[in-house]
Every structure is written in structure tokens, then in C-alpha cells.
mmCIF file of C-alpha atoms in Angstrom:
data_model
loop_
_atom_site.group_PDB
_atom_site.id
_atom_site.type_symbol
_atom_site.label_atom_id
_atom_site.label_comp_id
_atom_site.label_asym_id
_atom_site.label_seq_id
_atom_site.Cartn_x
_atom_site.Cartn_y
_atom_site.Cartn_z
ATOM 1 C CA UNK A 15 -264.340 64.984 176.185
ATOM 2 C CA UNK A 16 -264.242 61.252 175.424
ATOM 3 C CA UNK A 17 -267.625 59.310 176.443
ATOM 4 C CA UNK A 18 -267.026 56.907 179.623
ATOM 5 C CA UNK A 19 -267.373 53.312 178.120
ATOM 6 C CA UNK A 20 -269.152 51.138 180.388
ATOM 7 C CA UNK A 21 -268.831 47.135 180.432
ATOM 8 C CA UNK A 22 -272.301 45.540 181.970
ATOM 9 C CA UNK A 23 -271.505 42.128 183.167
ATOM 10 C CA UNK A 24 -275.164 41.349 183.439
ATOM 11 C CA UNK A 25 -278.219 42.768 182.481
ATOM 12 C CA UNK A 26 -281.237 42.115 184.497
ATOM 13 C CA UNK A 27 -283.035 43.884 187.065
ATOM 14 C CA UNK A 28 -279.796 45.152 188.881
ATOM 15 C CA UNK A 29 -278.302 46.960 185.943
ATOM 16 C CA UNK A 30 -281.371 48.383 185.084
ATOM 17 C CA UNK A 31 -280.684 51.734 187.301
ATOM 18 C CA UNK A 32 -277.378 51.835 185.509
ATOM 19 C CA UNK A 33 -278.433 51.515 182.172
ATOM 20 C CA UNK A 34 -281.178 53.845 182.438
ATOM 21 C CA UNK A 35 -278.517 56.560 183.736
ATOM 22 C CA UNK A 36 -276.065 56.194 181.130
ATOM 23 C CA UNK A 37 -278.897 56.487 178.988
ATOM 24 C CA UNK A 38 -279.640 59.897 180.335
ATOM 25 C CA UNK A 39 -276.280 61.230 180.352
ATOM 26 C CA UNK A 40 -275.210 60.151 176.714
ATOM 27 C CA UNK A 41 -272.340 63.122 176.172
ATOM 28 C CA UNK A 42 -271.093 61.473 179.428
ATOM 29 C CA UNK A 43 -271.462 57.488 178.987
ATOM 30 C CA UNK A 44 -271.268 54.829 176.412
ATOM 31 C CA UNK A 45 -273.092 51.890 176.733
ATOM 32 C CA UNK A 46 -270.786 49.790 175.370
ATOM 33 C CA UNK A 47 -271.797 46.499 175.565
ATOM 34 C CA UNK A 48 -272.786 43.895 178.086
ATOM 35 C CA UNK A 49 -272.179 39.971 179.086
ATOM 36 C CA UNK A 50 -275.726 37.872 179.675
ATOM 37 C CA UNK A 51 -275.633 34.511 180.555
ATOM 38 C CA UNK A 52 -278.354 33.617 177.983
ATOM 39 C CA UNK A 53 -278.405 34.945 174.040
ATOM 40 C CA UNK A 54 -282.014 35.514 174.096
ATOM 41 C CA UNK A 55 -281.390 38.227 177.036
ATOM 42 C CA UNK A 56 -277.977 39.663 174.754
ATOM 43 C CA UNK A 57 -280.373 39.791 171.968
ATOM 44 C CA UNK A 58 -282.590 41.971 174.130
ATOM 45 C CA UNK A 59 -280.299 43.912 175.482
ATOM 46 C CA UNK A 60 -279.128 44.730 171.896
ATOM 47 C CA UNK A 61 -282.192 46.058 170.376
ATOM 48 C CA UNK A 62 -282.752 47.918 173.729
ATOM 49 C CA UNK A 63 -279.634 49.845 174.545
ATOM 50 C CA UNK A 64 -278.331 49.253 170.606
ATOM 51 C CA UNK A 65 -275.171 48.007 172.021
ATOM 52 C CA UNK A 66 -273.464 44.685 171.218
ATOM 53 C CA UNK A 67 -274.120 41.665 173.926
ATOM 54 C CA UNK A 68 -271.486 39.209 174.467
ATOM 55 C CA UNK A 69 -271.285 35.321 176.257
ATOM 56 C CA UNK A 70 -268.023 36.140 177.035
ATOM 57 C CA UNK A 71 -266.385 39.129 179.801
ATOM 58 C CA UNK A 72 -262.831 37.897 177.672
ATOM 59 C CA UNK A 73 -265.000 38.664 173.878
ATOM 60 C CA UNK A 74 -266.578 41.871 175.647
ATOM 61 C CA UNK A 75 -262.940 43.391 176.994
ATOM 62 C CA UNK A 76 -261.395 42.904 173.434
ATOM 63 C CA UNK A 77 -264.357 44.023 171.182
ATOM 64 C CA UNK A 78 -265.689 47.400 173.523
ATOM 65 C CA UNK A 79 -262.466 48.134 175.155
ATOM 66 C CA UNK A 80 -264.400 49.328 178.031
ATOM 67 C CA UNK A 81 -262.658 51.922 180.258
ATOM 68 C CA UNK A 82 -265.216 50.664 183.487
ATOM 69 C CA UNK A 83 -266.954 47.140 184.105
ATOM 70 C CA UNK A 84 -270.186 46.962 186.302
ATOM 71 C CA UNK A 85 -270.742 43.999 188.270
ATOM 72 C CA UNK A 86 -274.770 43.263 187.781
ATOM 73 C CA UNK A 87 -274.717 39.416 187.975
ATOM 74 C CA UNK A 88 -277.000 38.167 190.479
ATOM 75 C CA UNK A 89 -275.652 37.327 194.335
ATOM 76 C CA UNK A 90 -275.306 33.308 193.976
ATOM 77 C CA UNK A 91 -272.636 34.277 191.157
ATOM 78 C CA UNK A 92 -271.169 37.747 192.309
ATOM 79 C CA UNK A 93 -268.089 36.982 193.897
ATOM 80 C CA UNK A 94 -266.667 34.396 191.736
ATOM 81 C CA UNK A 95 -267.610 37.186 188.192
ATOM 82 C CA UNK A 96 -265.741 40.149 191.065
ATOM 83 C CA UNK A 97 -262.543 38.051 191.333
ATOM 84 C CA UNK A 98 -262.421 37.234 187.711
ATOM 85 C CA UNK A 99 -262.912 41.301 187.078
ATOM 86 C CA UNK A 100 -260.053 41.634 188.806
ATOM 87 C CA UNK A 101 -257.895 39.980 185.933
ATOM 88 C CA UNK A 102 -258.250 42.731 183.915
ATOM 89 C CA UNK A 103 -257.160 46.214 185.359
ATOM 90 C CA UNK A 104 -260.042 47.526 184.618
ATOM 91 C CA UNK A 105 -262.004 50.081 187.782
ATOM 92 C CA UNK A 106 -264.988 47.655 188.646
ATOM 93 C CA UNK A 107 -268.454 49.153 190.191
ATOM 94 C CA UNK A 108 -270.307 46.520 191.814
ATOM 95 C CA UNK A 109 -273.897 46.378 193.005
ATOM 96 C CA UNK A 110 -274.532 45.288 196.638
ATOM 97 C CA UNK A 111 -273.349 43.112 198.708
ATOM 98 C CA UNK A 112 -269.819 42.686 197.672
ATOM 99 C CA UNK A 113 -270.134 39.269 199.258
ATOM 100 C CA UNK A 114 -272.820 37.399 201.732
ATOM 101 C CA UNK A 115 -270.475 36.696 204.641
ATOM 102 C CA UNK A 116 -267.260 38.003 206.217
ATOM 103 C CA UNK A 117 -264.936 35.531 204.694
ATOM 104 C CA UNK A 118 -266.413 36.718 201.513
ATOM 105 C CA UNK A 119 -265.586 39.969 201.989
ATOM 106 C CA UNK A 120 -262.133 39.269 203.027
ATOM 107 C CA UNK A 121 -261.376 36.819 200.374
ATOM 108 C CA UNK A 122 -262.379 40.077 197.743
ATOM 109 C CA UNK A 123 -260.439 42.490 200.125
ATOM 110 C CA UNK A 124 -257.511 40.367 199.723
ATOM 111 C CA UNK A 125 -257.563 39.875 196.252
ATOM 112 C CA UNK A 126 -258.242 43.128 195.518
ATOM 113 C CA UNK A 127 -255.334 44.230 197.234
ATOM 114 C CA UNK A 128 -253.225 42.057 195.685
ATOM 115 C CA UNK A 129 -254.078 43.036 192.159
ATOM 116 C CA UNK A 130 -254.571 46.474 192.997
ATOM 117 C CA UNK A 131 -258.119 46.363 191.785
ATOM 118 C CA UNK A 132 -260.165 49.443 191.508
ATOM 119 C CA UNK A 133 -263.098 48.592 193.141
ATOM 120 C CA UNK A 134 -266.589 50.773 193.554
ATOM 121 C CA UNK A 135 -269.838 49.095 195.669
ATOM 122 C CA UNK A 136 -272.415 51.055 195.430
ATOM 123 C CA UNK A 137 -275.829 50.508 196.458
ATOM 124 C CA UNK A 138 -279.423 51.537 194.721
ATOM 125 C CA UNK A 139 -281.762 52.705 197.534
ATOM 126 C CA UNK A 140 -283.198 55.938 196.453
ATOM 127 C CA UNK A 141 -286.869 53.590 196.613
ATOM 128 C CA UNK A 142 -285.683 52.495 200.504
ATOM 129 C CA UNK A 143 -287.838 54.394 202.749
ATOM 130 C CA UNK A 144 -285.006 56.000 204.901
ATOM 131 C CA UNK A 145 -283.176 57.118 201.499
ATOM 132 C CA UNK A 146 -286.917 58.334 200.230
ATOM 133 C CA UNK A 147 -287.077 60.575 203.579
ATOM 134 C CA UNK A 148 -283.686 61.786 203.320
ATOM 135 C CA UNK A 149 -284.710 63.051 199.111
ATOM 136 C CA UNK A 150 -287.927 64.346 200.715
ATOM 137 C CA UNK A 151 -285.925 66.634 203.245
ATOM 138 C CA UNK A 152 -283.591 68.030 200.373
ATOM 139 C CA UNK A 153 -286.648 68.554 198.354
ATOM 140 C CA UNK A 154 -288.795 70.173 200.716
ATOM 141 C CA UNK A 155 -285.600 72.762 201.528
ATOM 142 C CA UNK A 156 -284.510 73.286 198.064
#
């Protein structure tokens, strides 16, 4: 089975969770490569994850081929990266929120319906306390 190749747009505290997954589950994911607004954070990321870091999502797409981006830019810049994502066909998995108000979330609704975007939110909680009392039922059943 092919490896999943995974496109980080960002890679700061919010794609940390990510990253360390795909780092678990090698013979499943590919970090492929990732977009960071400043080289000295590419640079890091490289040596890190010994994947290639980009300054550009167009450079990333046509170098990595990516088969999945992840949206991990931080919320002052999230919708306007989502609705660029959007361009290229690609599924998109986004960290929470999708967008800071309801005409936000409309505006990437409508879009995404439009281009018939592929698009995943998902939120890390597993360190909220309701999410840690949920784990601690499972575990304490299991």
C-alpha cells in the first residue's frame, strides 16, 4: 500500500499533534513537506521531520504532490490559507475553528460547495478535561 502524503501548511504548535502521528504511523503516512511563513522555521522543520519546507503552498503542491493538505496556520490567517486550499482539489483537514464567526463559516461553506472541496475539521482535545474523562472511562473498562 502506497504511504498517505501529507501537505502541512504550517508548522507550529497546531501541527505538532499531526506531525507527531504521522511520525508514528510511518507504513501509513508521509510527511511530505510543509509551508512556514518564515525560512528559519522551514529550516527547522527540515532537520526535524527530514522533509523539504517550502514559502510557497503553489512550490509545495508541485514538488511533494501531496495526496492531503492540513490546514495548521494560525486563526488570524486560517480562512483566507482554507479558501486558497480550495484551488487545488486536493481533501483539506483543518484544525479548529473553521472560521471565528458565522459569516465565516458560511463564506467557507459556500465556497466549498462550489468547488466541491473535500473538507475535514477536526479538533485536538484529548488534553480537554471532558475528552480526558471520556479516555479515562474507556480505560478504566477496557
Amino acid at each position: 500500500m502506497e504511504k498517505v502524503k501529507l501537505g502541512f501548511i504550517g508548522a507550529g504548535r497546531r501541527a505538532q499533534f499531526f506531525l507527531k502521528i504521522a511520525g508514528e504511523l510511518k507504513d501509513t503516512y508521509q510527511i511530505a513537506g510543509a509551508v512556514t511563513a518564515r525560512r528559519e522555521s522551514g529550516e527547522e522543520f527540515s532537520r526535524k521531520y527530514e522533509a523539504p519546507s517550502y514559502i510557497s503552498i503553489d512550490e509545495m503542491v508541485d514538488k511533494v504532490k501531496p495526496d492531503i493538505l492540513l490546514n495548521m496556520v494560525d486563526r488570524e490567517h486560517k480562512i483566507e490559507v482554507m479558501l486558497g486550499l480550495m484551488d487545488y482539489n486536493l481533501p483539506i483537514l483543518c484544525e479548529t475553528p473553521a472560521g471565528e464567526t458565522l459569516k465565516e463559516l458560511q463564506m467557507v461553506w459556500k465556497s466549498a460547495k462550489e468547488k466541491s472541496a473535500k473538507i475535514e475539521i477536526v479538533s485536538n482535545t484529548y488534553l480537554n478535561p471532558s475528552s480526558r474523562y471520556v479516555l479515562n472511562l474507556f480505560e478504566k473498562v477496557s
